Short mmCIF file of C-alpha atoms and ligand atoms in Angstrom, two decimals:
data_model
loop_
_atom_site.label_atom_id
_atom_site.label_comp_id
_atom_site.label_asym_id
_atom_site.label_seq_id
_atom_site.Cartn_x
_atom_site.Cartn_y
_atom_site.Cartn_z
CA UNK A 1 0.00 0.00 0.00
CA UNK A 2 1.24 3.50 -0.78
CA UNK A 3 1.34 6.33 1.71
CA UNK A 4 -0.76 8.78 -0.29
CA UNK A 5 -2.55 11.84 1.01
CA UNK A 6 -2.87 13.99 -2.08
CA UNK A 7 -3.02 13.29 -5.82
CA UNK A 8 -2.89 15.56 -8.86
CA UNK A 9 -4.81 15.12 -12.12
CA UNK A 10 -3.66 16.55 -15.46
CA UNK A 11 -5.06 16.29 -19.00
CA UNK A 12 -2.66 16.61 -21.93
CA UNK A 13 -2.83 16.54 -25.73
CA UNK A 14 -5.95 17.13 -27.83
CA UNK A 15 -9.23 17.05 -25.95
CA UNK A 16 -11.59 14.09 -26.28
CA UNK A 17 -15.14 13.48 -25.07
CA UNK A 18 -14.87 11.63 -21.76
CA UNK A 19 -11.97 13.55 -20.20
CA UNK A 20 -14.28 15.13 -17.64
CA UNK A 21 -15.79 11.73 -16.89
CA UNK A 22 -12.29 10.46 -15.97
CA UNK A 23 -11.58 13.55 -13.85
CA UNK A 24 -14.90 13.11 -12.06
CA UNK A 25 -14.48 9.37 -11.45
CA UNK A 26 -10.89 9.66 -10.21
CA UNK A 27 -11.77 12.60 -7.94
CA UNK A 28 -14.81 10.83 -6.49
CA UNK A 29 -12.98 7.56 -5.89
CA UNK A 30 -9.98 9.35 -4.35
CA UNK A 31 -12.17 11.32 -1.95
CA UNK A 32 -14.94 8.84 -1.19
CA UNK A 33 -12.88 5.65 -1.00
CA UNK A 34 -9.50 6.92 0.22
CA UNK A 35 -10.14 10.36 1.70
CA UNK A 36 -7.29 11.86 -0.38
CA UNK A 37 -7.02 15.49 -1.37
CA UNK A 38 -7.22 16.00 -5.16
CA UNK A 39 -5.54 18.83 -7.05
CA UNK A 40 -6.43 19.79 -10.62
CA UNK A 41 -3.35 20.74 -12.64
CA UNK A 42 -4.33 23.10 -15.46
CA UNK A 43 -3.17 22.74 -19.08
CA UNK A 44 -1.23 19.50 -18.83
CA UNK A 45 2.28 19.63 -17.38
CA UNK A 46 2.35 23.37 -18.15
CA UNK A 47 0.23 23.71 -15.00
CA UNK A 48 3.20 22.65 -12.90
CA UNK A 49 5.31 25.53 -14.22
CA UNK A 50 2.90 27.89 -12.46
CA UNK A 51 1.73 25.88 -9.42
CA UNK A 52 -0.33 28.83 -8.15
CA UNK A 53 -2.81 28.12 -10.98
CA UNK A 54 -3.60 24.65 -9.61
CA UNK A 55 -6.82 24.26 -7.65
CA UNK A 56 -8.47 21.71 -5.42
CA UNK A 57 -10.90 19.31 -7.05
CA UNK A 58 -13.70 18.79 -4.57
CA UNK A 59 -16.86 16.73 -4.99
CA UNK A 60 -18.65 20.02 -5.71
CA UNK A 61 -16.06 20.96 -8.34
CA UNK A 62 -16.67 17.74 -10.34
CA UNK A 63 -20.42 17.77 -9.92
CA UNK A 64 -22.28 18.02 -13.24
CA UNK A 65 -19.24 17.54 -15.51
CA UNK A 66 -19.98 13.94 -16.60
CA UNK A 67 -21.87 14.89 -19.80
CA UNK A 68 -19.57 17.79 -20.70
CA UNK A 69 -17.10 17.60 -23.58
CA UNK A 70 -13.59 19.07 -23.32
CA UNK A 71 -11.74 19.16 -20.02
CA UNK A 72 -12.38 21.42 -17.04
CA UNK A 73 -8.61 21.36 -16.44
CA UNK A 74 -7.67 22.72 -19.86
CA UNK A 75 -5.07 21.04 -22.04
CA UNK A 76 -2.30 21.66 -24.52
CA UNK A 77 -0.64 19.56 -27.16
CA UNK A 78 2.54 21.63 -27.10
CA UNK A 79 3.67 21.53 -23.47
CA UNK A 80 6.76 19.39 -22.86
CA UNK A 81 8.81 20.24 -19.73
CA UNK A 82 11.85 18.45 -21.21
CA UNK A 83 11.77 20.75 -24.24
CA UNK A 84 10.09 23.85 -22.93
CA UNK A 85 10.11 26.68 -25.45
CA UNK A 86 10.52 30.18 -24.13
CA UNK A 87 11.71 33.56 -25.41
CA UNK A 88 14.92 35.05 -24.09
CA UNK A 89 16.32 38.35 -25.45
CA UNK A 90 14.02 38.11 -28.46
CA UNK A 91 15.24 34.59 -29.27
CA UNK A 92 13.32 31.32 -28.94
CA UNK A 93 15.22 28.94 -26.66
CA UNK A 94 14.41 25.38 -25.58
CA UNK A 95 15.04 24.41 -21.94
CA UNK A 96 14.65 21.29 -19.82
CA UNK A 97 12.51 22.46 -16.88
CA UNK A 98 11.52 18.98 -15.70
CA UNK A 99 13.27 19.43 -12.32
CA UNK A 100 11.26 22.60 -11.70
CA UNK A 101 8.03 20.78 -12.64
CA UNK A 102 8.78 17.93 -10.21
CA UNK A 103 9.76 20.36 -7.44
CA UNK A 104 6.51 22.28 -7.96
CA UNK A 105 4.46 19.08 -7.72
CA UNK A 106 6.11 18.39 -4.37
CA UNK A 107 5.57 22.01 -3.29
CA UNK A 108 1.85 21.52 -3.90
CA UNK A 109 1.95 18.46 -1.64
CA UNK A 110 1.12 16.12 -4.54
CA UNK A 111 2.21 12.53 -3.82
CA UNK A 112 1.18 11.04 -7.20
CA UNK A 113 -0.26 12.24 -10.49
CA UNK A 114 -2.82 10.78 -12.89
CA UNK A 115 -1.93 11.89 -16.39
CA UNK A 116 -4.75 11.54 -18.89
CA UNK A 117 -3.42 11.82 -22.42
CA UNK A 118 -2.34 10.26 -25.67
CA UNK A 119 0.99 8.81 -26.67
CA UNK A 120 2.88 12.13 -26.40
CA UNK A 121 1.58 12.90 -22.90
CA UNK A 122 2.26 9.34 -21.68
CA UNK A 123 5.83 9.58 -23.01
CA UNK A 124 6.44 12.80 -21.08
CA UNK A 125 4.79 11.24 -18.02
CA UNK A 126 7.09 8.25 -18.27
CA UNK A 127 10.18 10.47 -18.43
CA UNK A 128 8.99 12.30 -15.30
CA UNK A 129 8.35 8.93 -13.64
CA UNK A 130 11.92 7.90 -14.43
CA UNK A 131 13.04 11.07 -12.64
CA UNK A 132 11.12 10.08 -9.51
CA UNK A 133 7.60 11.52 -9.93
CA UNK A 134 4.94 8.95 -9.04
CA UNK A 135 2.64 8.69 -12.02
CA UNK A 136 -0.10 6.54 -13.49
CA UNK A 137 -1.51 7.05 -16.98
CA UNK A 138 -4.97 7.00 -18.52
CA UNK A 139 -4.92 6.64 -22.33
CA UNK A 140 -6.90 9.08 -24.46
CA UNK A 141 -7.37 9.75 -28.17
CA UNK A 142 -10.39 9.94 -30.44
CA UNK A 143 -8.21 8.27 -33.10
CA UNK A 144 -8.23 4.96 -31.12
CA UNK A 145 -4.71 4.22 -32.32
CA UNK A 146 -2.91 3.30 -29.08
CA UNK A 147 -1.86 -0.34 -29.29
CA UNK A 148 -1.84 -0.89 -25.51
CA UNK A 149 -5.61 -0.60 -25.20
CA UNK A 150 -8.39 -2.07 -27.30
CA UNK A 151 -10.40 1.13 -27.08
CA UNK A 152 -9.81 4.70 -25.96
CA UNK A 153 -12.71 6.82 -24.72
CA UNK A 154 -13.71 9.55 -27.17
CA UNK A 155 -13.58 7.23 -30.16
CA UNK A 156 -17.17 6.05 -29.81
CA UNK A 157 -18.46 9.62 -29.50
CA UNK A 158 -16.42 10.65 -32.56
CA UNK A 159 -17.95 7.73 -34.49
CA UNK A 160 -21.44 8.97 -33.57
CA UNK A 161 -20.58 12.50 -34.73
CA UNK A 162 -19.04 11.37 -38.03
CA UNK A 163 -21.76 8.83 -38.77
CA UNK A 164 -24.41 11.47 -38.18
CA UNK A 165 -22.54 13.84 -40.52
CA UNK A 166 -22.29 11.20 -43.26
CA UNK A 167 -26.03 10.46 -42.90
CA UNK A 168 -26.76 14.15 -43.45
CA UNK A 169 -24.31 14.45 -46.33
CA UNK A 170 -25.95 11.44 -47.99
CA UNK A 171 -29.17 13.32 -48.62
CA UNK A 172 -27.44 16.24 -50.35
CA UNK A 173 -25.17 13.94 -52.38
CA UNK A 174 -28.17 11.90 -53.55
CA UNK A 175 -30.40 14.89 -54.25
CA UNK A 176 -27.72 16.75 -56.28
CA UNK A 177 -26.16 13.66 -57.90
CA UNK A 178 -22.78 14.67 -56.52
CA UNK A 179 -19.63 13.11 -55.21
CA UNK A 180 -19.03 14.35 -51.68
CA UNK A 181 -15.65 13.87 -50.06
CA UNK A 182 -15.84 13.80 -46.25
CA UNK A 183 -12.52 14.33 -44.52
CA UNK A 184 -12.31 12.95 -40.98
CA UNK A 185 -9.61 12.88 -38.28
CA UNK A 186 -7.04 10.13 -38.03
CA UNK A 187 -3.53 11.52 -38.19
CA UNK A 188 -1.77 8.16 -38.39
CA UNK A 189 -4.50 5.52 -38.54
CA UNK A 190 -7.82 5.10 -40.31
CA UNK A 191 -10.10 3.82 -37.52
CA UNK A 192 -12.54 6.73 -37.58
CA UNK A 193 -12.76 6.71 -41.39
CA UNK A 194 -13.17 2.93 -41.53
CA UNK A 195 -15.76 2.47 -38.79
CA UNK A 196 -17.77 5.65 -39.40
CA UNK A 197 -17.50 4.96 -43.14
CA UNK A 198 -19.06 1.53 -42.67
CA UNK A 199 -21.64 2.87 -40.19
CA UNK A 200 -22.56 5.77 -42.47
CA UNK A 201 -22.78 3.73 -45.67
CA UNK A 202 -19.79 5.35 -47.44
CA UNK A 203 -18.93 4.01 -50.90
CA UNK A 204 -15.19 4.66 -50.85
CA UNK A 205 -12.96 4.85 -47.75
CA UNK A 206 -9.37 6.08 -47.95
CA UNK A 207 -7.11 5.37 -44.96
CA UNK A 208 -3.36 5.77 -44.28
CA UNK A 209 -2.86 1.99 -44.09
CA UNK A 210 -4.08 1.24 -47.65
CA UNK A 211 -2.32 2.79 -50.67
CA UNK A 212 -4.80 3.98 -53.29
CA UNK A 213 -4.94 5.27 -56.87
CA UNK A 214 -7.17 7.93 -58.37
CA UNK A 215 -8.16 5.49 -61.12
CA UNK A 216 -9.52 2.99 -58.63
CA UNK A 217 -11.62 5.69 -56.90
CA UNK A 218 -12.96 6.90 -60.27
CA UNK A 219 -13.69 3.30 -61.31
CA UNK A 220 -15.89 2.93 -58.18
CA UNK A 221 -17.75 6.13 -59.05
CA UNK A 222 -18.20 5.01 -62.68
CA UNK A 223 -19.47 1.59 -61.60
CA UNK A 224 -22.03 3.26 -59.36
CA UNK A 225 -23.11 5.51 -62.27
CA UNK A 226 -23.61 2.44 -64.48
CA UNK A 227 -25.71 0.88 -61.71
CA UNK A 228 -27.92 3.97 -61.68
CA UNK A 229 -26.43 5.42 -58.48
CA UNK A 230 -25.54 8.96 -59.40
CA UNK A 231 -23.89 9.96 -56.16
CA UNK A 232 -20.91 8.74 -54.17
CA UNK A 233 -19.66 9.38 -50.64
CA UNK A 234 -15.87 9.21 -50.26
CA UNK A 235 -14.62 9.22 -46.66
CA UNK A 236 -10.99 10.28 -46.35
CA UNK A 237 -8.81 10.04 -43.22
CA UNK A 238 -6.72 13.19 -42.84
CA UNK A 239 -3.54 11.10 -42.57
CA UNK A 240 -3.71 9.41 -46.00
CA UNK A 241 -0.52 9.28 -48.02
CA UNK A 242 -1.08 10.80 -51.44
CA UNK A 243 0.10 8.73 -54.41
CA UNK A 244 2.76 10.47 -56.52
CA UNK A 245 0.20 11.21 -59.27
CA UNK A 246 -1.70 13.42 -56.81
CA UNK A 247 1.27 14.99 -55.05
CA UNK A 248 1.74 17.60 -57.79
CA UNK A 249 -1.82 18.85 -57.47
CA UNK A 250 -1.78 18.84 -53.66
CA UNK A 251 -2.78 22.20 -52.23
CA UNK A 252 -1.74 21.42 -48.70
CA UNK A 253 -4.08 20.94 -45.81
CA UNK A 254 -6.84 19.76 -45.78
CA UNK A 255 -6.00 16.76 -47.92
CA UNK A 256 -9.71 16.19 -48.69
CA UNK A 257 -9.54 19.19 -51.05
CA UNK A 258 -6.86 17.49 -53.14
CA UNK A 259 -8.94 14.32 -53.38
CA UNK A 260 -11.99 16.40 -54.29
CA UNK A 261 -10.06 18.36 -56.98
CA UNK A 262 -8.69 15.15 -58.49
CA UNK A 263 -12.08 13.41 -58.60
CA UNK A 264 -13.65 16.55 -60.10
CA UNK A 265 -11.07 16.56 -62.88
CA UNK A 266 -11.08 12.88 -63.74
CA UNK A 267 -14.55 11.54 -62.87
CA UNK A 268 -16.53 14.24 -64.69
CA UNK A 269 -18.77 14.69 -61.67
CA UNK A 270 -19.75 17.63 -59.55
CA UNK A 271 -17.78 17.32 -56.32
CA UNK A 272 -18.05 18.93 -52.90
CA UNK A 273 -15.69 18.55 -49.97
CA UNK A 274 -16.71 18.58 -46.34
CA UNK A 275 -13.94 18.71 -43.74
CA UNK A 276 -15.45 17.72 -40.39
CA UNK A 277 -12.49 18.92 -38.31
CA UNK A 278 -12.76 19.57 -34.61
CA UNK A 279 -16.48 18.86 -34.26
CA UNK A 280 -15.22 15.27 -34.02
CA UNK A 281 -13.45 16.05 -30.76
CA UNK A 282 -16.35 17.93 -29.21
CA UNK A 283 -19.75 17.22 -27.76
CA UNK A 284 -21.14 15.20 -24.93
CA UNK A 285 -19.50 11.76 -24.49
CA UNK A 286 -21.60 8.76 -25.52
CA UNK A 287 -22.77 6.35 -22.78
CA UNK A 288 -20.03 3.90 -23.85
CA UNK A 289 -17.34 6.57 -23.47
CA UNK A 290 -18.73 7.72 -20.11
CA UNK A 291 -18.60 4.18 -18.75
CA UNK A 292 -15.10 3.46 -20.11
CA UNK A 293 -13.80 6.81 -18.83
CA UNK A 294 -15.30 6.14 -15.40
CA UNK A 295 -13.72 2.67 -15.28
CA UNK A 296 -10.34 4.13 -16.30
CA UNK A 297 -10.56 6.91 -13.70
CA UNK A 298 -11.37 4.56 -10.83
CA UNK A 299 -8.75 2.02 -11.97
CA UNK A 300 -6.08 4.76 -12.01
CA UNK A 301 -6.91 5.62 -8.39
CA UNK A 302 -6.65 1.94 -7.45
CA UNK A 303 -3.19 1.73 -9.05
CA UNK A 304 -2.06 4.66 -6.92
CA UNK A 305 -3.55 3.05 -3.81
CA UNK A 306 -1.58 -0.12 -4.58
CA UNK A 307 1.60 1.87 -5.17
CA UNK A 308 1.67 0.55 -8.71
CA UNK A 309 3.33 3.51 -10.47
CA UNK A 310 4.72 3.81 -14.02
CA UNK A 311 1.60 2.00 -15.25
CA UNK A 312 -1.22 2.92 -17.59
CA UNK A 313 -4.75 1.57 -17.39
CA UNK A 314 -6.02 -0.18 -20.51
CA UNK A 315 -8.94 -2.20 -21.82
CA UNK A 316 -8.08 -5.75 -22.84
CA UNK A 317 -10.59 -8.50 -23.61
CA UNK A 318 -13.24 -6.31 -21.99
CA UNK A 319 -11.39 -6.02 -18.67
CA UNK A 320 -9.47 -3.09 -17.20
CA UNK A 321 -5.80 -3.98 -16.77
CA UNK A 322 -2.54 -2.18 -15.93
CA UNK A 323 0.25 -2.07 -18.52
CA UNK A 324 3.78 -0.68 -18.23
CA UNK A 325 3.79 2.83 -19.68
CA UNK A 326 7.31 2.13 -20.97
CA UNK A 327 5.96 -0.69 -23.13
CA UNK A 328 2.77 1.12 -24.11
CA UNK A 329 4.26 4.25 -25.65
CA UNK A 330 5.35 4.57 -29.25
CA UNK A 331 3.27 1.69 -30.58
CA UNK A 332 0.48 2.54 -32.95
CA UNK A 333 -2.51 0.29 -33.48
CA UNK A 334 -3.00 0.43 -37.24
CA UNK A 335 -5.89 -0.89 -39.30
CA UNK A 336 -4.97 -4.29 -40.74
CA UNK A 337 -5.54 -3.98 -44.51
CA UNK A 338 -6.26 -7.72 -44.59
CA UNK A 339 -8.27 -7.71 -41.35
CA UNK A 340 -11.88 -8.71 -40.81
CA UNK A 341 -13.20 -5.15 -40.73
CA UNK A 342 -11.69 -4.22 -44.09
CA UNK A 343 -12.76 -7.56 -45.58
CA UNK A 344 -16.31 -6.96 -44.30
CA UNK A 345 -16.36 -3.52 -45.91
CA UNK A 346 -15.03 -4.91 -49.20
CA UNK A 347 -17.61 -7.72 -49.13
CA UNK A 348 -20.41 -5.13 -49.21
CA UNK A 349 -18.80 -3.28 -52.11
CA UNK A 350 -16.96 -0.47 -50.31
CA UNK A 351 -13.89 0.58 -52.30
CA UNK A 352 -10.56 1.44 -50.68
CA UNK A 353 -8.95 2.79 -53.84
CA UNK A 354 -6.55 -0.15 -53.94
O1 LIG B 401 -4.78 13.01 -32.14
C1 LIG B 401 -6.08 13.39 -32.21
C2 LIG B 401 -6.31 14.38 -33.31
O2 LIG B 401 -7.69 14.57 -33.28
C3 LIG B 401 -5.81 13.98 -34.68
O3 LIG B 401 -6.68 13.13 -35.37
C4 LIG B 401 -5.66 15.32 -35.34
O4 LIG B 401 -4.70 15.28 -36.37
C5 LIG B 401 -5.18 16.17 -34.24
O5 LIG B 401 -5.71 15.63 -33.05
C6 LIG B 401 -5.55 17.63 -34.39
O6 LIG B 401 -4.94 18.37 -33.39
P1 LIG B 401 -5.09 19.95 -33.22
O7 LIG B 401 -6.17 20.17 -32.21
O8 LIG B 401 -3.78 20.41 -32.74
O9 LIG B 401 -5.48 20.54 -34.55
#
């Protein structure tokens, strides 16, 4: 058993629906089960640069936050105390302020920290752990691409948002006989595009894991035309790798525009592009995400109570387990191009441009 009296909670990286549910669950379990004091650290590890900004998380403070998107603690996807960027004499300099961050945690009376974040935040957390800070991690990303856990909270809510958007886009595409390209998030992996594409009845899905050609996409559109279907929905993950034929016409971000331009030129169809962007990270978490986030939050508190630091909670075979953060970081969970989900999609005629 660990000798804990006070814990800190920080959220780092991009926000995801369910962060507040983790904060609430961890705070409640810490107070109700263990009688610990809980301190909210604002804006990820940046909050420990200015400890005076930290505040106590009481039961009252976390009341009513379960259905709220975002994070009441604030977050950043730029803060790294090992490479802290600051301006000195008009010049940008990078400094390692990790010792200061650890000292400030101790100054606040924090015995252990729960860091809720994606791969980048867990990596920073692990480096702080190696320097002596007691930490446990809770994985987070709407992209669902962390290999250590079967699911991350936020993904299910994002799927609902994207599926709803595709449903709505369907009616316009069908009414106007258009091709509509829907760009979704997924910086490295195509989980959102694949699952929301299947759920929303997309006709073509482009993901980073499957190389594609413009010809193959246009062949799908032409085949649909011949079958009397004069509209096509193309779902594109933002992280796709453009084939060389399209690189010359690329007009930068968002990549969906390049796909839309290319289809417009070669498929002789009217094309529109819809980039869903950050609406995918917002909104109230789905019931699934609320439950998973609550399980993760309580499990993180239990790890601290057991003195089991340097671990991250994860979902495996439906159960909550603890994995070594050191082993969890840096491993992406990619879509298997030969896997059951892709084969299912192909079996119902969805094209991947391959
Ligand atoms: O990692 C989650 C994610 O939503 C990615 O899919 C996306 O590329 C990125 O965050 C966007 O981050 P930002 O908020 O900095 O634009």
